mmCIF file of C-alpha atoms and ligand atoms in Angstrom:
data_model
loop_
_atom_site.group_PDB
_atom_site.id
_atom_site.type_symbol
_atom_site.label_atom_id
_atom_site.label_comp_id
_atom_site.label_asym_id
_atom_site.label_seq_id
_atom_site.Cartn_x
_atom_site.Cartn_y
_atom_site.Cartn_z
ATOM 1 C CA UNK A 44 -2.961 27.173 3.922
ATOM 2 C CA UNK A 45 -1.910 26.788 7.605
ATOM 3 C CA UNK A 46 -3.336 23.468 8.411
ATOM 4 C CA UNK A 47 -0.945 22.270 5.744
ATOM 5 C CA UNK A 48 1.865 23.338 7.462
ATOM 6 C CA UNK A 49 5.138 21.072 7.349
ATOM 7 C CA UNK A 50 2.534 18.473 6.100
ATOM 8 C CA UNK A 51 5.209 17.383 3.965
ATOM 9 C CA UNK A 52 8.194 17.428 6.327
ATOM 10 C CA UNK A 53 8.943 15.218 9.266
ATOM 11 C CA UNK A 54 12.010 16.156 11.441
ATOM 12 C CA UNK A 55 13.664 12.868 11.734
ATOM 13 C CA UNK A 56 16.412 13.299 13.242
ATOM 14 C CA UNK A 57 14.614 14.938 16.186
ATOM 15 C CA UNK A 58 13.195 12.581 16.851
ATOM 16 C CA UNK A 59 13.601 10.185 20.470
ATOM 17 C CA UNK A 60 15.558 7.080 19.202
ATOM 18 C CA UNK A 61 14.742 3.379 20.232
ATOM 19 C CA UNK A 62 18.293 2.275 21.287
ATOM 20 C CA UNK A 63 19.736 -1.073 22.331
ATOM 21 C CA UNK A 64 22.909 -2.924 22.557
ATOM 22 C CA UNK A 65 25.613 -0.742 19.894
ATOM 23 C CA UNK A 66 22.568 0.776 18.128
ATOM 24 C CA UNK A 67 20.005 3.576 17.705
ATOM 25 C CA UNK A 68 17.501 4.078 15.516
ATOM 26 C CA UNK A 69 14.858 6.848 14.231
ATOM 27 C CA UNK A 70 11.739 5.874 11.968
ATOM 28 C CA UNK A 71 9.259 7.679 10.225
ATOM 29 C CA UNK A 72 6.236 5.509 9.084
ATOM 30 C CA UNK A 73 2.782 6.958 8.029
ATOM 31 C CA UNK A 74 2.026 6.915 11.551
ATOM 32 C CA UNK A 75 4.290 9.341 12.692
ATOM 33 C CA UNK A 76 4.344 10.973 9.257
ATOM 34 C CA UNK A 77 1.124 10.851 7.484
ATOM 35 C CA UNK A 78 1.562 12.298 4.160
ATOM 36 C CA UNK A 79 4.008 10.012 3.760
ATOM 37 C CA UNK A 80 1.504 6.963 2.694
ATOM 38 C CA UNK A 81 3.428 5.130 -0.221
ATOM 39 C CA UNK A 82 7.350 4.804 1.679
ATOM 40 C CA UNK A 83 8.504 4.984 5.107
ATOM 41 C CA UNK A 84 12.251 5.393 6.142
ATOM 42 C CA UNK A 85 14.925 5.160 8.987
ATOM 43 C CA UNK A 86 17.554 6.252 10.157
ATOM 44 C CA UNK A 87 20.332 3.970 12.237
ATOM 45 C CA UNK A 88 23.437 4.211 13.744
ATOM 46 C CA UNK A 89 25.433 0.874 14.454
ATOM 47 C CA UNK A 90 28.541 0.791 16.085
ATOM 48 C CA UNK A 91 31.780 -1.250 15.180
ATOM 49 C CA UNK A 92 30.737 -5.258 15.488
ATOM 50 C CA UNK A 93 27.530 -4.007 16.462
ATOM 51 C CA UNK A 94 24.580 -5.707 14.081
ATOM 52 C CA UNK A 95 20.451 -5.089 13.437
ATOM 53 C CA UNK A 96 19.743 -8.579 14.291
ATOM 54 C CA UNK A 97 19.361 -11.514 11.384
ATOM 55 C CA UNK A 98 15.426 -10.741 10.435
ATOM 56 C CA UNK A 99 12.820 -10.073 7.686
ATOM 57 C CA UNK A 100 9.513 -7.841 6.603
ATOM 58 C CA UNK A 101 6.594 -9.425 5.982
ATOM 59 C CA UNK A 102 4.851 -6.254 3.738
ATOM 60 C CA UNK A 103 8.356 -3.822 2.715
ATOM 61 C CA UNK A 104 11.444 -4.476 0.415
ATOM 62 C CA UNK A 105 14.299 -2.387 1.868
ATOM 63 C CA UNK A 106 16.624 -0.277 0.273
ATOM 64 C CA UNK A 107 19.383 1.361 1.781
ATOM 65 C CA UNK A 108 22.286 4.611 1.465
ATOM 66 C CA UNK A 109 25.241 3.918 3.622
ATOM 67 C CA UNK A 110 26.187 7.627 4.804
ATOM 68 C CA UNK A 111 29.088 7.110 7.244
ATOM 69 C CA UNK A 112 31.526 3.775 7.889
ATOM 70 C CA UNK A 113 31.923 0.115 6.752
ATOM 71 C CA UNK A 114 28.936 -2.554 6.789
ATOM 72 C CA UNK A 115 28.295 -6.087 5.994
ATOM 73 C CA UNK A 116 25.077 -7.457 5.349
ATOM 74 C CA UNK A 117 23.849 -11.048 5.013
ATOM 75 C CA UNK A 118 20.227 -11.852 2.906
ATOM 76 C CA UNK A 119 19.668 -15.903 2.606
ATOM 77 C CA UNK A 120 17.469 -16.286 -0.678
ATOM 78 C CA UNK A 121 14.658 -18.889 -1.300
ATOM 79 C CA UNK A 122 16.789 -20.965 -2.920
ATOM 80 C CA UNK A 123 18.870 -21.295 0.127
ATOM 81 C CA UNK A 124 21.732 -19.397 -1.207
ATOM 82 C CA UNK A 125 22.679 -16.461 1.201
ATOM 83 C CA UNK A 126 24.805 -13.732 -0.155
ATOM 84 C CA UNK A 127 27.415 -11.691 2.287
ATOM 85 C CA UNK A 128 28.351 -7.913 1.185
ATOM 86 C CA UNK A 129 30.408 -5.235 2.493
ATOM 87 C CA UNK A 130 29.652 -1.544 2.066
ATOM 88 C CA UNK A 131 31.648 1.801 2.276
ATOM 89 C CA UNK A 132 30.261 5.217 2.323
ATOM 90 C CA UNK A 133 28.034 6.273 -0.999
ATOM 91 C CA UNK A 134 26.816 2.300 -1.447
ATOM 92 C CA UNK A 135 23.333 1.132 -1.495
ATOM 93 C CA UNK A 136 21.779 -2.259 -0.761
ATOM 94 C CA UNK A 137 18.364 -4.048 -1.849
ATOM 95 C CA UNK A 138 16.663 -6.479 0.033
ATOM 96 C CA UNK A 139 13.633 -8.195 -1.538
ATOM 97 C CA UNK A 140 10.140 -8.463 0.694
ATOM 98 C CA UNK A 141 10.641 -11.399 2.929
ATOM 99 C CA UNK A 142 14.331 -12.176 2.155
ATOM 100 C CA UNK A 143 16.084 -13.130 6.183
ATOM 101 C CA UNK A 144 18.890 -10.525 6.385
ATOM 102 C CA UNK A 145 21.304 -9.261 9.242
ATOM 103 C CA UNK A 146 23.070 -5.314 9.101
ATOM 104 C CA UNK A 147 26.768 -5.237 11.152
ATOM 105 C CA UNK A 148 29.186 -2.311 11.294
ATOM 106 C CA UNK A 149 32.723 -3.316 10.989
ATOM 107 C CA UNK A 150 36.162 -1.236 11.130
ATOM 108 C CA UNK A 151 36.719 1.272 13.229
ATOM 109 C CA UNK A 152 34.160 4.003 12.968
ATOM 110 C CA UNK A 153 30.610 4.408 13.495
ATOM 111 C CA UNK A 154 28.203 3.582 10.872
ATOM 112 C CA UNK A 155 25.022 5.840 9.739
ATOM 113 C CA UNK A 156 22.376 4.469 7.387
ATOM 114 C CA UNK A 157 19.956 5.416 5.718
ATOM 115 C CA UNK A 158 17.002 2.638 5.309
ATOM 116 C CA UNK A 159 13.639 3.845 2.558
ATOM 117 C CA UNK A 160 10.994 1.324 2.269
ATOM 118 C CA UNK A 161 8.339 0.710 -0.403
ATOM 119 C CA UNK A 162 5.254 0.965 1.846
ATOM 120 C CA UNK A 163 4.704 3.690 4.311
ATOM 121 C CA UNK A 164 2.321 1.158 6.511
ATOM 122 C CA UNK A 165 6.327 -0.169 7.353
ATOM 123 C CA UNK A 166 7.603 0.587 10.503
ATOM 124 C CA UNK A 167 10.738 -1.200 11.727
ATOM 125 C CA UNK A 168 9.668 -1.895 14.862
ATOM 126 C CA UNK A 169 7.177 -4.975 13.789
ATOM 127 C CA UNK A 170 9.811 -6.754 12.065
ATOM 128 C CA UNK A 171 9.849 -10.957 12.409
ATOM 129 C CA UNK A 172 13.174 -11.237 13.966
ATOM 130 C CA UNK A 173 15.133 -14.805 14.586
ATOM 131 C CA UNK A 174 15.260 -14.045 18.391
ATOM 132 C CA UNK A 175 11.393 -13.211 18.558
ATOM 133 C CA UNK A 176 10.801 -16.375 16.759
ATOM 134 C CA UNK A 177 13.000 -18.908 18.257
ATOM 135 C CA UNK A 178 11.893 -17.601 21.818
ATOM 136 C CA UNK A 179 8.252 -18.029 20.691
ATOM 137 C CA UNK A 180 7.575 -21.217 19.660
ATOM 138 C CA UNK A 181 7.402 -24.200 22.153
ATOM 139 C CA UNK A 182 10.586 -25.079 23.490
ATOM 140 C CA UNK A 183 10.601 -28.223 22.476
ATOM 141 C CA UNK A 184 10.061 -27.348 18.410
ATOM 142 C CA UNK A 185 13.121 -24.335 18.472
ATOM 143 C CA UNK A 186 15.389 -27.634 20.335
ATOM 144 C CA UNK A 187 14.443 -29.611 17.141
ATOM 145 C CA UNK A 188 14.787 -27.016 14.586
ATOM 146 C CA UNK A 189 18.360 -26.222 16.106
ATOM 147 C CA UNK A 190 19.827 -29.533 17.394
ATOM 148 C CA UNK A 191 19.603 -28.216 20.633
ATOM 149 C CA UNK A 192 18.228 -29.685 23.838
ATOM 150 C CA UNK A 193 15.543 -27.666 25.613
ATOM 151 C CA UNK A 194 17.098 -26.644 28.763
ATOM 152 C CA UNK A 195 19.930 -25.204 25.721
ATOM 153 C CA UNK A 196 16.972 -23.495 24.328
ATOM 154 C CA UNK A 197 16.546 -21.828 27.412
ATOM 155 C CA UNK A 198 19.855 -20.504 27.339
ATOM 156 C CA UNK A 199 19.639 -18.449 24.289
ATOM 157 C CA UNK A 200 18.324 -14.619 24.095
ATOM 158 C CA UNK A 201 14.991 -14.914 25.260
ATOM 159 C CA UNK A 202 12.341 -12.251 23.763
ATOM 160 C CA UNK A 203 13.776 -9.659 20.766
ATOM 161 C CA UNK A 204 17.412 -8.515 20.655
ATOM 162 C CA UNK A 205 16.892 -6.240 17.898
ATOM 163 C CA UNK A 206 20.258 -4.992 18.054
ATOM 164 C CA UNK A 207 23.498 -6.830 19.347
ATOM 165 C CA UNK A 208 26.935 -6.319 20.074
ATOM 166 C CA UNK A 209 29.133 -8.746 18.311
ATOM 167 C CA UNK A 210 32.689 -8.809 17.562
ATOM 168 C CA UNK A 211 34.314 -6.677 15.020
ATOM 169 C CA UNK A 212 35.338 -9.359 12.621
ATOM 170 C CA UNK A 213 38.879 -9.665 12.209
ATOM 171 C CA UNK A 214 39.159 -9.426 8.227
ATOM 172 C CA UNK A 215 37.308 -5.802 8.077
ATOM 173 C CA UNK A 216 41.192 -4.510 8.508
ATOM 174 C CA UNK A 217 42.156 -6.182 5.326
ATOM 175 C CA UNK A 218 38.909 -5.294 2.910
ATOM 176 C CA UNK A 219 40.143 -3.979 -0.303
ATOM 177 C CA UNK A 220 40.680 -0.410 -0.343
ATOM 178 C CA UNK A 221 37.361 1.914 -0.813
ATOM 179 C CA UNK A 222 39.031 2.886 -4.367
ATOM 180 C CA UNK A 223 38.674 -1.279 -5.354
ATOM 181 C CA UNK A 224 35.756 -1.587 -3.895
ATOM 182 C CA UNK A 225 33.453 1.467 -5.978
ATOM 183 C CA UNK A 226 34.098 -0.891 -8.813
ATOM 184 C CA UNK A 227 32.470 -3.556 -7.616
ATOM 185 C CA UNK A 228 28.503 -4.489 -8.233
ATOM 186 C CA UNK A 229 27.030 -7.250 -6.853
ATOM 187 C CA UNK A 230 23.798 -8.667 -6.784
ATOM 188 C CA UNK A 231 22.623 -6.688 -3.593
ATOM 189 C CA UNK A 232 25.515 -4.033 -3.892
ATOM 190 C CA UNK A 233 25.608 -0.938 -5.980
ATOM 191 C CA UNK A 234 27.781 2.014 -5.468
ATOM 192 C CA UNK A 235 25.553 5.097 -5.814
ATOM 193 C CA UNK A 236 27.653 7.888 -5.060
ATOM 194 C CA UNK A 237 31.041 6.207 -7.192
ATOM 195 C CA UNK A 238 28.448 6.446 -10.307
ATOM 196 C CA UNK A 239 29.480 9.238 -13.097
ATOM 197 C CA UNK A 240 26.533 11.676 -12.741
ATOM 198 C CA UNK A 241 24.876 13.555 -14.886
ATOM 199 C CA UNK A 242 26.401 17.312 -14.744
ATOM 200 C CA UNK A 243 23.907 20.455 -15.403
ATOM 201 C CA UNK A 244 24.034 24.121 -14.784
ATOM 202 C CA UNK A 245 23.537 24.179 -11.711
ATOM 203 C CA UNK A 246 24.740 20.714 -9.717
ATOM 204 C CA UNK A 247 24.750 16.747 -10.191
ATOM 205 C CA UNK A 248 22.389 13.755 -10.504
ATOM 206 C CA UNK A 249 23.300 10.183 -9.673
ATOM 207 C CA UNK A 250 19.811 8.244 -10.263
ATOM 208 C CA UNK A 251 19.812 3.770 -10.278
ATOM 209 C CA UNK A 252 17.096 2.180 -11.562
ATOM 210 C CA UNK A 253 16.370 -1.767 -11.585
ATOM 211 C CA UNK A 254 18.244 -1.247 -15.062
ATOM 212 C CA UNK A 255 21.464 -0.431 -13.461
ATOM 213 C CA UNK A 256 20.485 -2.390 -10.611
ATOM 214 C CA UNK A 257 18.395 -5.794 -11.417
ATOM 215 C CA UNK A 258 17.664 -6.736 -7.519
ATOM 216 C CA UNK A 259 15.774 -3.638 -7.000
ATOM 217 C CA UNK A 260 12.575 -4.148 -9.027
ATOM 218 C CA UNK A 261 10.466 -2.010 -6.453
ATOM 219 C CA UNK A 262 12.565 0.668 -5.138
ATOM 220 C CA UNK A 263 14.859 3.294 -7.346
ATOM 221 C CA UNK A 264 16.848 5.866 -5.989
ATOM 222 C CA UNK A 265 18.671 9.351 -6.499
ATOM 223 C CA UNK A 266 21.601 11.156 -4.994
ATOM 224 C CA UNK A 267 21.085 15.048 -5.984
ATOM 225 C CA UNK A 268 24.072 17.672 -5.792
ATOM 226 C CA UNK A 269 22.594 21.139 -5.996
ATOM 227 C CA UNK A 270 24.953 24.485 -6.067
ATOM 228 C CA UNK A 271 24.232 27.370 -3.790
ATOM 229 C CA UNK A 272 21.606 29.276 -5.495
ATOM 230 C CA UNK A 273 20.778 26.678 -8.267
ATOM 231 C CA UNK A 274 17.474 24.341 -7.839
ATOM 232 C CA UNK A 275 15.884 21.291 -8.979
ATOM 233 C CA UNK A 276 13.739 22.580 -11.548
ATOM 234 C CA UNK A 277 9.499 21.893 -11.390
ATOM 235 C CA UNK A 278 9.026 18.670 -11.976
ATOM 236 C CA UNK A 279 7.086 15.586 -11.051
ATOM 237 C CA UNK A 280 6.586 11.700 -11.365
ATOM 238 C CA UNK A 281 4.464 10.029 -12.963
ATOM 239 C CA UNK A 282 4.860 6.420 -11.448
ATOM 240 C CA UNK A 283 6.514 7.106 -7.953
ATOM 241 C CA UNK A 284 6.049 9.139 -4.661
ATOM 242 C CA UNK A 285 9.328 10.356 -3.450
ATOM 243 C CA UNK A 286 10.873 10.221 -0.386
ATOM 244 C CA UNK A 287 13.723 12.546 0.646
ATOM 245 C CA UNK A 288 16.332 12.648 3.580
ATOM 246 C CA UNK A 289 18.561 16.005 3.615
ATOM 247 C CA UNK A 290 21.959 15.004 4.364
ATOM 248 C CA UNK A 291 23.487 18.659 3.985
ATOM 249 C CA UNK A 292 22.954 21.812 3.629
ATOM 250 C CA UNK A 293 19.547 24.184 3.324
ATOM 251 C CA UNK A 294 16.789 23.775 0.939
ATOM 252 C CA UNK A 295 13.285 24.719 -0.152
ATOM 253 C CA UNK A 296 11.026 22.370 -0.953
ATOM 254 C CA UNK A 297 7.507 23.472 -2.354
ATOM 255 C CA UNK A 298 5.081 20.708 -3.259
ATOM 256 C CA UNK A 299 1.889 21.535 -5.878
ATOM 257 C CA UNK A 300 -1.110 19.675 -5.370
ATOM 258 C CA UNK A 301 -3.598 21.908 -7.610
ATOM 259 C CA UNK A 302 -6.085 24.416 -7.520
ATOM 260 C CA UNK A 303 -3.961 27.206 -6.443
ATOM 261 C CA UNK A 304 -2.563 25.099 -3.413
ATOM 262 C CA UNK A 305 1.176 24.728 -2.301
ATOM 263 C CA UNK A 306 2.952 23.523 0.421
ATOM 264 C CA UNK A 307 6.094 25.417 0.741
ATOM 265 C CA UNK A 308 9.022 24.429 3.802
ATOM 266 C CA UNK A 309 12.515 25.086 4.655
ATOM 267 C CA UNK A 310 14.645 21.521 5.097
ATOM 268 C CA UNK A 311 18.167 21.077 6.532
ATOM 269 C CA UNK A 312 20.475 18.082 7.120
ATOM 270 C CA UNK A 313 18.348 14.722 9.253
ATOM 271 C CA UNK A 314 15.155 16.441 7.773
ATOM 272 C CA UNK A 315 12.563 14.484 5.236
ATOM 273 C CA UNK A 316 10.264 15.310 2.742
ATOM 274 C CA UNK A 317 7.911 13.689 0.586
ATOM 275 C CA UNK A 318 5.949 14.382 -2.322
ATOM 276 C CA UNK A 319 2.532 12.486 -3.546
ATOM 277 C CA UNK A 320 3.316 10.341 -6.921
ATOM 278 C CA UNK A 321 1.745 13.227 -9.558
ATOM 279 C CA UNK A 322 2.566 16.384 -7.114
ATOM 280 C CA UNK A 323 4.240 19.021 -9.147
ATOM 281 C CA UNK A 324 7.572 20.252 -7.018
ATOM 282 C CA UNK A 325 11.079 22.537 -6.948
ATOM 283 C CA UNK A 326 14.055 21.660 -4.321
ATOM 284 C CA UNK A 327 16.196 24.962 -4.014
ATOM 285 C CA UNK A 328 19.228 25.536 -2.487
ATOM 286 C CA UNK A 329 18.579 28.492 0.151
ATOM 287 C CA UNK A 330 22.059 27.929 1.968
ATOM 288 C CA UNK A 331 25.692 28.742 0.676
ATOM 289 C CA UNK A 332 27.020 25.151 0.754
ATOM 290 C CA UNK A 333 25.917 22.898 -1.777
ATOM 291 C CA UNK A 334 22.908 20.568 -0.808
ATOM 292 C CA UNK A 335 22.920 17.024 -0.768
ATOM 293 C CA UNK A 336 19.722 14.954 -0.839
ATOM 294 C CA UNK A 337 19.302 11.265 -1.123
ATOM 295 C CA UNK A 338 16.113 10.237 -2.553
ATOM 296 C CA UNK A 339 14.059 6.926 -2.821
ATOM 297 C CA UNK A 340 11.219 6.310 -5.255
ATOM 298 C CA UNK A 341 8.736 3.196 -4.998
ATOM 299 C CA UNK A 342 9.293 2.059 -8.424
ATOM 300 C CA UNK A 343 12.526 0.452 -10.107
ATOM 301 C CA UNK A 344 11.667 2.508 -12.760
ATOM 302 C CA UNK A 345 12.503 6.312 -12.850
ATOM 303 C CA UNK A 346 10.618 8.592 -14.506
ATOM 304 C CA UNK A 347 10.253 12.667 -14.143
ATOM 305 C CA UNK A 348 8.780 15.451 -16.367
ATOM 306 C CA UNK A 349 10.910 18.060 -15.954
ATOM 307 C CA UNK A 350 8.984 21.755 -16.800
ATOM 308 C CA UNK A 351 12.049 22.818 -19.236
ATOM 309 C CA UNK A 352 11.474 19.769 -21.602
ATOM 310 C CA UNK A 353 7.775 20.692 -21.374
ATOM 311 C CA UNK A 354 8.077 23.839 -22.681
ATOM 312 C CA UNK A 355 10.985 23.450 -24.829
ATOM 313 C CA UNK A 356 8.612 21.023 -26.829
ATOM 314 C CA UNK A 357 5.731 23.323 -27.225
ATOM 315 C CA UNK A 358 5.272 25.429 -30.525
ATOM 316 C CA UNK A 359 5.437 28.919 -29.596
ATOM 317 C CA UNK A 360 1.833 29.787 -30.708
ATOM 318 C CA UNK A 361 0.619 27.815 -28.123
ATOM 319 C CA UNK A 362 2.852 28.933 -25.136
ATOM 320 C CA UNK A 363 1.352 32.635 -26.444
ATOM 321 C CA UNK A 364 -2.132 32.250 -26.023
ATOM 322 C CA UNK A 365 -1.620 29.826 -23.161
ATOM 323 C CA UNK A 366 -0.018 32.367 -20.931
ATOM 324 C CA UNK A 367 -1.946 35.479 -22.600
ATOM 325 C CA UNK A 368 2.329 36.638 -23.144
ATOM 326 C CA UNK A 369 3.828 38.388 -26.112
ATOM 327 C CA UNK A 370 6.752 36.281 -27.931
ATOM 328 C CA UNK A 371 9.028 38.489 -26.683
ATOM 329 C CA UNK A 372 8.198 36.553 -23.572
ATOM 330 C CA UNK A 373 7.835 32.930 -24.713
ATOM 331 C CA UNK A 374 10.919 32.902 -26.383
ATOM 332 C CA UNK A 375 12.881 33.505 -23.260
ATOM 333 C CA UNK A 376 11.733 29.613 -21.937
ATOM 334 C CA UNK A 377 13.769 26.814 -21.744
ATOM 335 C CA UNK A 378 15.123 25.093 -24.932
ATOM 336 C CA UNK A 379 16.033 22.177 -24.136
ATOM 337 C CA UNK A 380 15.661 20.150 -21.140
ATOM 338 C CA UNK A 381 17.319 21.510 -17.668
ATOM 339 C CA UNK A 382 16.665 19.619 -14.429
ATOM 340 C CA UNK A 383 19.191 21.422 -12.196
ATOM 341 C CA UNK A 384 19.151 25.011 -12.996
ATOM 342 C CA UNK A 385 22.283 27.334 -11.825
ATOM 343 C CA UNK A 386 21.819 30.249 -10.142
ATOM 344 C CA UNK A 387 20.566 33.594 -11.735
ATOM 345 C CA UNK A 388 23.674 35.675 -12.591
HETATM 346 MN MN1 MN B 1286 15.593 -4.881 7.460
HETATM 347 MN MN1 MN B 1287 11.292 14.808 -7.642
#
């Protein structure tokens, strides 16, 4: 199947960035990335006091893996309430659809995001941002709104800013330590990779849900570990597409989508993938460092049948005449339930 070629893999981080004041960015919307027709995601780099200007999405909720450095976000509610966060390394955010919300990088070091959104139509380059708006409306409504006279509206950033520099706040040196801070949920805040994982065979699975995570009622999310030679076992979801971002390592990805067809590709780290809600799939580990991929679901609810608890379910008789195999074969399946399987020793 050549036309299907890397159909399911878009090489982010390849891509040219839109950059501004302390910022770049890469997207992938269904635009650049057409299979990818149920999520879109970014990729941003801030740098310290840097922020992704106060602004909202009109059709996408946004969810959000920091990767690298120290953030604080802002989301105002419609109650009026606004809620300010701070994020370290392995912590996700959630921002409803429509919620007003700013991104800044404080501390020292640069910051590296990872942004998924529920709708692959999203592309965060149309976003309603307070500069654009402001700077839009007659002059004499935004000196109104802001207790400003006109000729003071004229003074303000004309047009979008999108990113801005702004000046590394002066508490960010005395934040509770990282340690303190994994232990700490809040309403937009949950810290993905402090979570006890599952273990298997053959790697690790961190996986919250709007269970563990009330805010996010659209978007769920995973953090897999997988050992060199191990694999994510065949598997699919029923209520979700998946969207995947490689953050290390070297992996297969093959992607089912019946009658004989398969998509097969080789991923590394700033790669994505995706996979159709329904589309059977494997993720093996083809390098000899362990792989690391963050994935995002659009549903709050996760939910995977896993080919091990398939079988492992089935009466024997069945497995017999359904693969035309002795029971010398069939009873070498699964048991019980696997989901990362080790490597063949
Ligand atoms: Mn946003
Ligand atoms: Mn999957």
């Amino acid at each position: 199947m050549a036309s299907t070629n890397n159909m399911f893999k878009y090489q982010l981080e390849k891509k040219q960035p839109r950059t501004g004041p302390g910022g770049i960015t890469r997207g992938a919307s269904v635009n650049d990335f057409p299979a990818s027709k149920g999520l879109a995601g970014v990729s941003m780099r801030l740098e310290p006091g840097a922020i992704r200007e106060l602004h909202w999405h009109a059709n996408a909720a946004e969810w959000a893996y920091v990767v690298a450095g120290r953030m604080r976000t802002t989301i105002v509610h419609p109650d009026g309430k606004t809620y300010i966060d701070h994020f370290s390394a392995g912590d996700v955010w959630y921002f409803p659809k429509g919620y007003g919300h700013v991104l800044q990088c404080i501390g020292t070091e640069e910051c590296h995001f990872i942004l998924i959104f529920d709708n692959g139509d999203f592309s965060e380059d149309h976003t309603f941002s307070i500069t654009d708006f402001i700077s839009s409306v007659p002059k004499e409504v935004a000196a109104r709104n802001l207790n400003l006279s006109t000729e003071e509206v004229g003074q303000l950033y004309q047009g979008e800013a999108y990113f801005a520099q702004c000046a590394v706040p002066g508490f960010s040196n005395h934040l509770a330590t990282p340690r303190a801070e994994a232990e700490l949920v809040s309403m937009h805040r949950y810290p993905l990779a402090a979570q006890q994982p599952r273990v298997f065979q053959g790697g690790t699975q961190r996986v919250v849900t709007a269970k563990e995570f009330p805010i996010a009622q659209t978007i769920s999310g995973s953090l897999l570990e997988i050992e060199p030679g191990a694999m994510r076992e065949m598997h699919w979801h029923p209520n979700a597409d998946e969207w995947q971002y490689y953050l290390e390592g070297h992996a297969e990805m093959g992607v089912f989508l019946a009658e004989g067809n398969i998509v097969v590709d080789q991923y590394e780290a700033g790669d994505v993938g995706y996979v159709p809600m329904g589309a059977g799939h494997y993720i093996k580990n083809t390098g000899d460092t362990v792989l690391k991929v963050l994935i995002g679901f659009n549903s709050g609810q996760y939910q995977a049948i896993d080919l091990s608890s398939w079988l492992a379910g089935n009466p024997q008789d069945i497995l017999q005449g359904n693969f035309h195999a002795s029971a010398a074969i069939t009873e070498q399946f699964p048991k019980e339930q696997s989901v990362i399987t080790g490597s063949k020793a």
